[in-house]
C-alpha cells in the first residue's frame, strides 16, 4: 500500500486532522434559519441565559427562581456571569462552552469584560453571524426542530411556506411530541388546520386515524422534513394501548413510510420535574430499551434514529443496534454531552458498532453554541478514534489517510444522509 501510514505519530496527526476538518451535519438542533424572523437566538446574553446555565446558577444564587425570572435578559445574563464565572470558577461544561465560544470568536477571555464581549456583537446581523459561526464551527448543515404546535412557528409556515426551507444550511425536521402526549389539547390545532379529528384518539376511529396521517404527511411535505421525531419519557412502552403507541402504529410510522423518512426517538426525559425552572426543569430517567427493540422489530421497513438520555441505557442501546439495521444510534444527548461521558460512550460504540453510528449532535439552542459544542466534541471523538486506530495499527494493519478520512466523514456526515435516504 503506497501511501500507508507507517508510524503512530503520523497516524495521530491524520486522525486529528480528519476530525477537525471534516464538515459536520448536525442532525438535531433548536436553531432556526434567518427566514424564521427572530426565532433564532444568538449573542452573549443568550449564551449566558442558556437553560443549562440557569439550572447551575439557581444552585449558587440567593435569588429565588421567581426573582431571577423577573429580571430582563441582560440582567439575567449579568447575574449568571457574576454567579458562575466571577464568584465561582466556570469549569462546568456549559460554562466552559461560553468561554470556548468567545475565545474562538477572537475575544480576550482573560479580560472577563462582559461589556466588551457585548460590544463585539454590535453591528452584526443574524444572517452575517450564521456565516461566521458555521465557518468557525466547521458545520455545513444543521437540522432544525420544527414544531407545528408552536403557534409562532405554525404561523410562519402557513405564511411563508417553502421560503423557510431555502437556506440549505438549515434543514427541517417535524417534531410531534404534543401530538403523541397531549392529544386532549392538541387535537384542536389539527381541527383548526382543517383535519377532521376527534377529542380522543382511538385506532377504531378511522376518520381520526386517516386525518391524523393526512396532517403528518401534509406537514412533512410542507416542511420538506428530513425526519419526523419526538422525545419519550423513561416509562414509554411499546406496543401498548397508550395514545402515543397507538398513534405511532396507526399514523406516524405510516406517514414516515409515505414520506420515506426515518422516525427519530429521543428516549428517557422526564419533563418539568421542577416546573419553576422551565426548560431547565427536565430530568433524566432510565428507559425501556425493550420498547425500542419492539418497534424496530415490528416495523422492519421503517428506519429509526434513536438516542437515549440515560447513561445506563447506552450499552444496551449499542448492542440493540447490532440486532437491527433499521436502528441508527445517534448523539450523546443533553446530560450526556459532557467530555467524560462522550468519551466513554463513543469508545463503547466504536468497539460495538465500528463506523456505523452517529457520534454526536449539538442540540444547540443559541447559534454561537455550535462553535463550542463541536469544538469540545471533536476533541473527544478524535482522542477516542486515535486509540482505536492505534490499536488497529498494533495488529499490523496499515491504513492510508484517505481511509481514515472516509471513516470520519461517515461518522460526522454521511451516515446521517445515507440513513435518511435509506441507502444503509
Ligand atoms: O427534547 C429535546 O429536543 C431536548 O434536547 C430539549 O430541547 C432540551 O431542553 C435540550 O435543549 N437539551 O439539550
Ligand atoms: Zn433537543
Tab-separated table of C-alpha atoms and ligand atoms in Angstrom:
chain	number	residue	atom	x	y	z
A	1	UNK	CA	0.000	0.000	0.000
A	2	UNK	CA	1.866	3.067	-1.268
A	3	UNK	CA	0.616	5.922	0.919
A	4	UNK	CA	0.162	3.788	4.031
A	5	UNK	CA	0.809	5.366	7.421
A	6	UNK	CA	3.813	3.681	8.997
A	7	UNK	CA	4.165	5.444	12.355
A	8	UNK	CA	1.767	6.335	15.161
A	9	UNK	CA	2.787	9.993	15.305
A	10	UNK	CA	1.638	10.477	11.708
A	11	UNK	CA	-1.414	8.353	12.457
A	12	UNK	CA	-2.450	10.701	15.259
A	13	UNK	CA	-1.917	13.757	13.037
A	14	UNK	CA	-4.068	12.230	10.294
A	15	UNK	CA	-6.862	11.317	12.721
A	16	UNK	CA	-6.984	14.730	14.406
A	17	UNK	CA	-6.718	16.442	11.023
A	18	UNK	CA	-9.630	14.437	9.631
A	19	UNK	CA	-11.860	15.007	12.673
A	20	UNK	CA	-11.145	18.740	12.804
A	21	UNK	CA	-11.528	19.430	9.099
A	22	UNK	CA	-14.493	17.208	8.174
A	23	UNK	CA	-17.592	19.410	7.709
A	24	UNK	CA	-20.341	18.227	10.058
A	25	UNK	CA	-24.008	17.544	9.544
A	26	UNK	CA	-25.555	18.335	12.924
A	27	UNK	CA	-28.702	16.210	12.988
A	28	UNK	CA	-30.513	17.699	15.971
A	29	UNK	CA	-30.538	21.382	16.979
A	30	UNK	CA	-33.022	24.026	18.102
A	31	UNK	CA	-31.597	26.612	15.733
A	32	UNK	CA	-33.509	28.479	13.055
A	33	UNK	CA	-32.669	29.776	9.601
A	34	UNK	CA	-32.643	33.584	9.234
A	35	UNK	CA	-36.014	33.377	7.417
A	36	UNK	CA	-37.652	32.425	10.751
A	37	UNK	CA	-37.810	36.137	11.675
A	38	UNK	CA	-36.280	36.358	15.101
A	39	UNK	CA	-36.911	32.816	16.359
A	40	UNK	CA	-33.156	32.220	16.127
A	41	UNK	CA	-31.248	33.027	19.329
A	42	UNK	CA	-27.690	34.429	19.226
A	43	UNK	CA	-25.284	36.663	21.160
A	44	UNK	CA	-23.569	36.606	24.542
A	45	UNK	CA	-26.674	37.346	26.614
A	46	UNK	CA	-28.493	34.349	25.130
A	47	UNK	CA	-25.341	32.268	25.567
A	48	UNK	CA	-25.299	33.163	29.269
A	49	UNK	CA	-29.011	32.524	29.809
A	50	UNK	CA	-28.990	29.044	28.199
A	51	UNK	CA	-31.162	26.843	30.364
A	52	UNK	CA	-28.222	24.645	31.317
A	53	UNK	CA	-26.596	27.723	32.930
A	54	UNK	CA	-29.826	28.772	34.615
A	55	UNK	CA	-30.013	25.375	36.341
A	56	UNK	CA	-26.419	25.810	37.538
A	57	UNK	CA	-26.983	29.421	38.620
A	58	UNK	CA	-30.017	28.503	40.689
A	59	UNK	CA	-27.778	26.258	42.804
A	60	UNK	CA	-25.475	29.143	43.752
A	61	UNK	CA	-27.582	32.314	43.808
A	62	UNK	CA	-29.519	33.737	46.775
A	63	UNK	CA	-32.275	34.785	44.333
A	64	UNK	CA	-35.481	32.755	44.135
A	65	UNK	CA	-36.307	31.433	40.660
A	66	UNK	CA	-39.179	33.901	40.502
A	67	UNK	CA	-36.862	36.808	41.354
A	68	UNK	CA	-34.386	35.592	38.741
A	69	UNK	CA	-37.081	35.143	36.096
A	70	UNK	CA	-38.347	38.689	36.763
A	71	UNK	CA	-35.020	40.112	35.532
A	72	UNK	CA	-34.693	41.205	31.912
A	73	UNK	CA	-32.355	39.249	29.617
A	74	UNK	CA	-29.322	41.483	30.175
A	75	UNK	CA	-29.744	41.490	33.940
A	76	UNK	CA	-30.195	37.688	33.917
A	77	UNK	CA	-27.010	37.321	31.866
A	78	UNK	CA	-25.102	39.615	34.230
A	79	UNK	CA	-26.333	37.612	37.225
A	80	UNK	CA	-25.274	34.318	35.612
A	81	UNK	CA	-21.910	35.850	34.745
A	82	UNK	CA	-21.311	37.038	38.314
A	83	UNK	CA	-22.596	33.843	39.944
A	84	UNK	CA	-20.948	31.203	37.762
A	85	UNK	CA	-17.959	32.998	36.236
A	86	UNK	CA	-16.819	35.589	38.814
A	87	UNK	CA	-17.920	34.237	42.216
A	88	UNK	CA	-17.024	30.656	41.213
A	89	UNK	CA	-14.695	29.119	38.611
A	90	UNK	CA	-16.517	28.309	35.358
A	91	UNK	CA	-15.245	24.798	34.730
A	92	UNK	CA	-18.666	23.164	34.203
A	93	UNK	CA	-19.228	22.061	30.594
A	94	UNK	CA	-21.850	24.714	29.892
A	95	UNK	CA	-19.728	27.484	31.448
A	96	UNK	CA	-16.554	26.375	29.673
A	97	UNK	CA	-18.567	26.340	26.456
A	98	UNK	CA	-19.317	30.041	26.723
A	99	UNK	CA	-15.608	30.784	27.092
A	100	UNK	CA	-14.580	28.436	24.274
A	101	UNK	CA	-17.056	30.202	22.010
A	102	UNK	CA	-15.953	33.722	22.934
A	103	UNK	CA	-12.305	32.739	22.528
A	104	UNK	CA	-12.922	31.140	19.132
A	105	UNK	CA	-14.710	34.336	18.061
A	106	UNK	CA	-11.446	36.129	18.781
A	107	UNK	CA	-12.405	37.792	22.072
A	108	UNK	CA	-9.997	38.124	25.021
A	109	UNK	CA	-11.478	35.649	27.508
A	110	UNK	CA	-8.895	36.630	30.146
A	111	UNK	CA	-10.323	40.185	30.248
A	112	UNK	CA	-13.549	38.911	31.846
A	113	UNK	CA	-15.074	42.053	30.342
A	114	UNK	CA	-18.718	41.230	29.595
A	115	UNK	CA	-19.416	44.713	28.237
A	116	UNK	CA	-16.549	44.300	25.754
A	117	UNK	CA	-17.972	40.932	24.684
A	118	UNK	CA	-21.391	42.521	24.131
A	119	UNK	CA	-19.829	45.379	22.188
A	120	UNK	CA	-18.143	42.939	19.800
A	121	UNK	CA	-21.558	41.787	18.565
A	122	UNK	CA	-22.688	45.362	17.789
A	123	UNK	CA	-23.264	45.884	14.095
A	124	UNK	CA	-23.519	42.149	13.351
A	125	UNK	CA	-26.711	40.756	11.820
A	126	UNK	CA	-28.015	37.258	12.470
A	127	UNK	CA	-27.585	36.417	8.791
A	128	UNK	CA	-23.935	37.554	8.800
A	129	UNK	CA	-23.334	35.761	12.102
A	130	UNK	CA	-24.661	32.496	10.629
A	131	UNK	CA	-21.891	32.615	8.006
A	132	UNK	CA	-19.318	33.315	10.689
A	133	UNK	CA	-20.436	30.614	13.112
A	134	UNK	CA	-20.889	27.848	10.532
A	135	UNK	CA	-17.387	28.550	9.259
A	136	UNK	CA	-15.818	28.697	12.747
A	137	UNK	CA	-17.624	25.547	13.876
A	138	UNK	CA	-16.926	23.576	10.692
A	139	UNK	CA	-20.623	22.796	10.338
A	140	UNK	CA	-22.163	22.531	6.883
A	141	UNK	CA	-25.757	21.623	7.760
A	142	UNK	CA	-27.909	21.712	10.871
A	143	UNK	CA	-31.280	20.036	11.255
A	144	UNK	CA	-33.828	22.266	12.944
A	145	UNK	CA	-36.550	21.111	15.357
A	146	UNK	CA	-39.704	22.390	13.705
A	147	UNK	CA	-42.851	22.327	15.781
A	148	UNK	CA	-46.240	22.903	14.091
A	149	UNK	CA	-47.755	23.020	17.589
A	150	UNK	CA	-45.793	26.178	18.415
A	151	UNK	CA	-48.202	28.966	17.395
A	152	UNK	CA	-45.411	31.354	16.322
A	153	UNK	CA	-43.744	28.766	14.155
A	154	UNK	CA	-47.028	27.421	12.759
A	155	UNK	CA	-47.985	30.930	11.635
A	156	UNK	CA	-44.621	31.364	9.875
A	157	UNK	CA	-45.023	28.048	7.997
A	158	UNK	CA	-48.568	28.980	6.907
A	159	UNK	CA	-47.469	32.475	5.882
A	160	UNK	CA	-44.037	31.845	4.326
A	161	UNK	CA	-44.059	28.134	3.409
A	162	UNK	CA	-41.053	26.992	1.422
A	163	UNK	CA	-39.385	30.390	1.852
A	164	UNK	CA	-38.393	28.899	5.219
A	165	UNK	CA	-36.524	25.994	3.654
A	166	UNK	CA	-34.394	27.841	1.077
A	167	UNK	CA	-31.185	28.052	3.150
A	168	UNK	CA	-29.564	24.635	2.584
A	169	UNK	CA	-27.620	25.012	5.811
A	170	UNK	CA	-30.852	24.697	7.837
A	171	UNK	CA	-32.908	21.602	7.107
A	172	UNK	CA	-36.250	20.942	8.784
A	173	UNK	CA	-37.478	18.029	10.902
A	174	UNK	CA	-41.075	17.615	12.043
A	175	UNK	CA	-41.339	17.403	15.841
A	176	UNK	CA	-44.530	15.832	17.174
A	177	UNK	CA	-44.289	15.405	20.975
A	178	UNK	CA	-47.541	17.373	21.590
A	179	UNK	CA	-49.468	15.083	19.208
A	180	UNK	CA	-48.244	11.940	20.957
A	181	UNK	CA	-48.548	13.103	24.551
A	182	UNK	CA	-51.132	15.863	24.643
A	183	UNK	CA	-53.849	14.801	22.220
A	184	UNK	CA	-56.594	16.151	24.505
A	185	UNK	CA	-55.414	19.694	23.836
A	186	UNK	CA	-53.537	19.462	20.536
A	187	UNK	CA	-56.316	17.784	18.521
A	188	UNK	CA	-57.843	21.261	18.406
A	189	UNK	CA	-54.813	22.513	16.424
A	190	UNK	CA	-55.451	19.820	13.819
A	191	UNK	CA	-59.128	20.770	13.651
A	192	UNK	CA	-58.226	24.469	13.228
A	193	UNK	CA	-55.971	23.422	10.355
A	194	UNK	CA	-58.858	21.577	8.702
A	195	UNK	CA	-58.239	17.977	9.808
A	196	UNK	CA	-61.373	16.211	10.965
A	197	UNK	CA	-60.094	14.541	14.146
A	198	UNK	CA	-61.910	13.758	17.373
A	199	UNK	CA	-61.136	14.760	21.007
A	200	UNK	CA	-59.965	11.248	21.883
A	201	UNK	CA	-57.515	9.270	19.757
A	202	UNK	CA	-58.722	5.741	19.058
A	203	UNK	CA	-57.431	3.349	16.409
A	204	UNK	CA	-61.098	2.382	15.866
A	205	UNK	CA	-61.967	5.935	14.855
A	206	UNK	CA	-60.932	5.536	11.216
A	207	UNK	CA	-61.714	9.138	10.312
A	208	UNK	CA	-59.404	10.447	13.039
A	209	UNK	CA	-56.678	7.956	12.043
A	210	UNK	CA	-56.888	8.941	8.376
A	211	UNK	CA	-56.966	12.667	9.118
A	212	UNK	CA	-54.016	12.456	11.520
A	213	UNK	CA	-51.998	10.629	8.876
A	214	UNK	CA	-53.000	13.332	6.363
A	215	UNK	CA	-51.835	16.051	8.782
A	216	UNK	CA	-48.429	14.392	9.265
A	217	UNK	CA	-47.911	13.832	5.536
A	218	UNK	CA	-49.057	17.354	4.634
A	219	UNK	CA	-46.731	18.968	7.192
A	220	UNK	CA	-43.865	16.616	6.444
A	221	UNK	CA	-44.162	17.735	2.819
A	222	UNK	CA	-44.724	21.409	3.703
A	223	UNK	CA	-41.511	21.384	5.729
A	224	UNK	CA	-39.641	19.015	3.440
A	225	UNK	CA	-38.785	17.333	6.753
A	226	UNK	CA	-35.751	15.053	6.768
A	227	UNK	CA	-37.313	13.025	9.541
A	228	UNK	CA	-40.224	13.023	11.992
A	229	UNK	CA	-39.230	12.987	15.655
A	230	UNK	CA	-40.327	13.035	19.254
A	231	UNK	CA	-38.960	12.653	22.752
A	232	UNK	CA	-40.295	9.925	25.034
A	233	UNK	CA	-40.485	9.501	28.833
A	234	UNK	CA	-38.498	6.717	30.536
A	235	UNK	CA	-41.692	4.705	31.136
A	236	UNK	CA	-42.681	4.748	27.453
A	237	UNK	CA	-43.696	1.247	26.490
A	238	UNK	CA	-44.411	-0.211	23.086
A	239	UNK	CA	-46.627	-1.723	21.957
A	240	UNK	CA	-49.241	-0.556	24.426
A	241	UNK	CA	-52.723	0.906	24.391
A	242	UNK	CA	-51.328	4.363	25.186
A	243	UNK	CA	-52.264	7.108	22.696
A	244	UNK	CA	-48.556	7.537	21.846
A	245	UNK	CA	-48.117	3.860	20.991
A	246	UNK	CA	-51.385	3.762	19.042
A	247	UNK	CA	-50.506	6.956	17.152
A	248	UNK	CA	-47.110	5.520	16.238
A	249	UNK	CA	-48.594	2.309	14.866
A	250	UNK	CA	-51.572	3.763	13.049
A	251	UNK	CA	-50.445	7.206	11.923
A	252	UNK	CA	-46.835	8.257	12.491
A	253	UNK	CA	-44.999	5.269	11.038
A	254	UNK	CA	-47.464	5.131	8.151
A	255	UNK	CA	-46.672	8.769	7.413
A	256	UNK	CA	-42.923	8.085	7.638
A	257	UNK	CA	-43.418	5.325	5.062
A	258	UNK	CA	-45.366	7.582	2.719
A	259	UNK	CA	-42.774	10.366	3.138
A	260	UNK	CA	-39.921	7.819	3.044
A	261	UNK	CA	-38.245	9.424	6.048
A	262	UNK	CA	-36.944	7.971	9.345
A	263	UNK	CA	-38.534	8.438	12.739
A	264	UNK	CA	-36.252	9.877	15.448
A	265	UNK	CA	-36.843	8.723	19.016
A	266	UNK	CA	-35.212	10.618	21.899
A	267	UNK	CA	-35.948	8.457	24.893
A	268	UNK	CA	-35.632	8.992	28.635
A	269	UNK	CA	-36.692	12.537	29.505
A	270	UNK	CA	-38.999	13.298	32.420
A	271	UNK	CA	-40.409	16.717	31.674
A	272	UNK	CA	-40.689	19.523	34.274
A	273	UNK	CA	-39.802	17.671	37.485
A	274	UNK	CA	-39.234	21.188	38.771
A	275	UNK	CA	-41.675	23.364	36.795
A	276	UNK	CA	-40.297	26.587	38.302
A	277	UNK	CA	-37.095	26.046	36.281
A	278	UNK	CA	-38.905	25.971	32.934
A	279	UNK	CA	-36.748	24.325	30.242
A	280	UNK	CA	-34.126	23.701	32.927
A	281	UNK	CA	-36.604	21.667	34.951
A	282	UNK	CA	-36.443	18.422	32.934
A	283	UNK	CA	-34.918	15.239	34.323
A	284	UNK	CA	-33.350	12.028	33.021
A	285	UNK	CA	-34.613	8.518	33.731
A	286	UNK	CA	-33.516	5.034	32.733
A	287	UNK	CA	-35.849	3.906	29.938
A	288	UNK	CA	-37.066	0.642	28.474
A	289	UNK	CA	-34.789	-0.393	25.614
A	290	UNK	CA	-37.274	-3.201	25.019
A	291	UNK	CA	-39.728	-0.601	23.693
A	292	UNK	CA	-37.168	0.454	21.070
A	293	UNK	CA	-36.407	-3.188	20.332
A	294	UNK	CA	-40.058	-3.985	19.726
A	295	UNK	CA	-40.726	-1.004	17.499
A	296	UNK	CA	-37.677	-1.837	15.338
A	297	UNK	CA	-38.755	-5.491	15.184
A	298	UNK	CA	-42.393	-4.747	14.341
A	299	UNK	CA	-41.556	-2.191	11.664
A	300	UNK	CA	-38.594	-3.619	9.706
A	301	UNK	CA	-39.382	-1.365	6.737
A	302	UNK	CA	-39.148	1.787	8.850
A	303	UNK	CA	-35.863	3.487	9.826
A	304	UNK	CA	-35.317	4.733	13.393
A	305	UNK	CA	-32.807	7.272	14.658
A	306	UNK	CA	-32.530	6.649	18.386
A	307	UNK	CA	-30.768	8.451	21.197
A	308	UNK	CA	-31.307	7.780	24.872
A	309	UNK	CA	-30.764	10.177	27.732
A	310	UNK	CA	-29.678	7.814	30.493
A	311	UNK	CA	-26.045	6.726	30.745
A	312	UNK	CA	-27.326	3.364	31.946
A	313	UNK	CA	-29.152	2.785	28.660
A	314	UNK	CA	-26.139	3.339	26.396
A	315	UNK	CA	-24.594	-0.118	26.344
A	316	UNK	CA	-27.901	-1.929	25.754
A	317	UNK	CA	-28.813	0.573	23.012
A	318	UNK	CA	-25.492	-0.051	21.247
A	319	UNK	CA	-25.989	-3.821	21.495
A	320	UNK	CA	-29.554	-3.428	20.211
A	321	UNK	CA	-28.208	-1.594	17.148
A	322	UNK	CA	-26.190	-4.746	16.361
A	323	UNK	CA	-29.507	-6.611	16.127
A	324	UNK	CA	-31.470	-4.148	13.964
A	325	UNK	CA	-30.035	-2.496	10.863
A	326	UNK	CA	-33.064	-0.160	10.820
A	327	UNK	CA	-31.790	1.368	14.071
A	328	UNK	CA	-29.221	4.188	13.837
A	329	UNK	CA	-27.820	5.245	17.194
A	330	UNK	CA	-27.012	8.939	17.446
A	331	UNK	CA	-25.548	11.535	19.774
A	332	UNK	CA	-24.616	11.971	23.386
A	333	UNK	CA	-27.786	13.798	24.285
A	334	UNK	CA	-28.156	16.679	26.803
A	335	UNK	CA	-26.913	15.474	30.200
A	336	UNK	CA	-24.593	13.038	28.377
A	337	UNK	CA	-22.944	15.805	26.378
A	338	UNK	CA	-20.017	16.115	28.765
A	339	UNK	CA	-16.451	15.108	27.825
A	340	UNK	CA	-16.181	12.237	30.313
A	341	UNK	CA	-19.417	10.627	29.081
A	342	UNK	CA	-18.903	11.424	25.387
A	343	UNK	CA	-15.555	9.644	25.670
A	344	UNK	CA	-16.976	6.572	27.428
A	345	UNK	CA	-19.991	6.256	25.125
A	346	UNK	CA	-18.112	6.922	21.871
A	347	UNK	CA	-15.388	4.392	22.728
A	348	UNK	CA	-18.020	1.744	23.503
A	349	UNK	CA	-19.905	2.495	20.265
A	350	UNK	CA	-16.686	2.237	18.222
A	351	UNK	CA	-15.995	-1.155	19.800
A	352	UNK	CA	-19.529	-2.458	19.230
A	353	UNK	CA	-20.601	-0.691	16.017
A	354	UNK	CA	-17.389	0.208	14.182
A	355	UNK	CA	-18.155	3.234	11.971
A	356	UNK	CA	-21.922	2.516	11.801
A	357	UNK	CA	-23.285	5.134	14.193
A	358	UNK	CA	-23.579	8.929	14.527
A	359	UNK	CA	-21.407	10.005	17.465
A	360	UNK	CA	-22.814	13.447	18.134
A	361	UNK	CA	-25.367	16.173	17.586
A	362	UNK	CA	-25.132	19.569	19.263
A	363	UNK	CA	-28.688	20.239	20.457
A	364	UNK	CA	-27.639	23.896	20.141
A	365	UNK	CA	-30.303	26.442	21.070
A	366	UNK	CA	-28.155	29.554	20.609
A	367	UNK	CA	-26.347	29.867	17.267
A	368	UNK	CA	-22.990	30.720	18.892
A	369	UNK	CA	-23.070	27.354	20.733
A	370	UNK	CA	-22.305	25.469	17.525
A	371	UNK	CA	-18.715	26.644	17.992
A	372	UNK	CA	-18.143	25.136	21.438
A	373	UNK	CA	-20.344	22.103	21.141
A	374	UNK	CA	-18.469	20.916	18.085
A	375	UNK	CA	-15.042	22.049	19.316
A	376	UNK	CA	-15.491	20.086	22.550
A	377	UNK	CA	-16.973	17.035	20.812
A	378	UNK	CA	-14.363	16.881	18.033
A	379	UNK	CA	-11.618	16.914	20.637
A	380	UNK	CA	-13.055	13.872	22.419
A	381	UNK	CA	-14.044	11.988	19.268
A	382	UNK	CA	-10.547	12.494	17.858
A	383	UNK	CA	-8.975	11.191	21.081
A	384	UNK	CA	-11.144	8.070	21.015
A	385	UNK	CA	-10.568	7.402	17.318
A	386	UNK	CA	-6.818	7.775	17.835
A	387	UNK	CA	-6.915	4.992	20.390
A	388	UNK	CA	-8.956	2.794	18.065
A	389	UNK	CA	-6.687	3.336	15.073
A	390	UNK	CA	-3.552	2.825	17.222
A	391	UNK	CA	-4.961	-0.463	18.468
A	392	UNK	CA	-5.641	-1.363	14.829
A	393	UNK	CA	-2.109	-0.336	13.892
A	394	UNK	CA	-0.737	-2.685	16.578
A	395	UNK	CA	-2.306	-5.665	14.790
A	396	UNK	CA	-0.079	-4.913	11.793
A	397	UNK	CA	-2.977	-3.416	9.768
A	398	UNK	CA	-1.878	-0.414	7.757
A	399	UNK	CA	-4.139	2.411	6.572
A	400	UNK	CA	-3.949	5.271	4.096
A	401	UNK	CA	-5.064	8.759	5.181
A	402	UNK	CA	-7.986	8.615	2.738
A	403	UNK	CA	-9.392	5.597	4.599
A	404	UNK	CA	-9.385	7.444	7.924
A	405	UNK	CA	-10.903	10.493	6.240
A	406	UNK	CA	-13.591	8.230	4.750
A	407	UNK	CA	-14.451	6.783	8.181
A	408	UNK	CA	-14.597	10.221	9.814
A	409	UNK	CA	-16.797	11.549	7.026
A	410	UNK	CA	-19.162	8.628	7.597
A	411	UNK	CA	-19.319	9.335	11.328
A	412	UNK	CA	-19.737	13.121	11.165
A	413	UNK	CA	-21.771	13.458	7.998
A	414	UNK	CA	-22.519	10.640	5.561
A	415	UNK	CA	-24.089	8.094	7.949
A	416	UNK	CA	-26.865	10.609	8.595
A	417	UNK	CA	-27.619	11.255	4.917
A	418	UNK	CA	-27.349	7.610	3.920
A	419	UNK	CA	-29.822	6.675	6.682
A	420	UNK	CA	-32.216	9.492	5.759
A	421	UNK	CA	-32.182	8.302	2.156
A	422	UNK	CA	-32.436	4.660	3.158
A	423	UNK	CA	-29.212	3.601	1.454
A	424	UNK	CA	-27.883	1.948	4.628
B	1	LIG	O1	-36.355	17.463	23.683
B	1	LIG	C1	-35.302	17.905	23.204
B	1	LIG	O2	-35.093	18.098	21.965
B	1	LIG	C2	-34.214	18.279	24.205
B	1	LIG	O3	-32.992	18.448	23.503
B	1	LIG	C3	-34.616	19.553	24.909
B	1	LIG	O4	-34.863	20.542	23.906
B	1	LIG	C4	-33.629	20.076	25.942
B	1	LIG	O5	-34.189	21.223	26.559
B	1	LIG	C5	-32.292	20.481	25.369
B	1	LIG	O6	-32.140	21.543	24.828
B	1	LIG	N1	-31.303	19.622	25.568
B	1	LIG	O7	-30.049	19.905	25.136
B	2	LIG	ZN1	-33.175	18.917	21.573
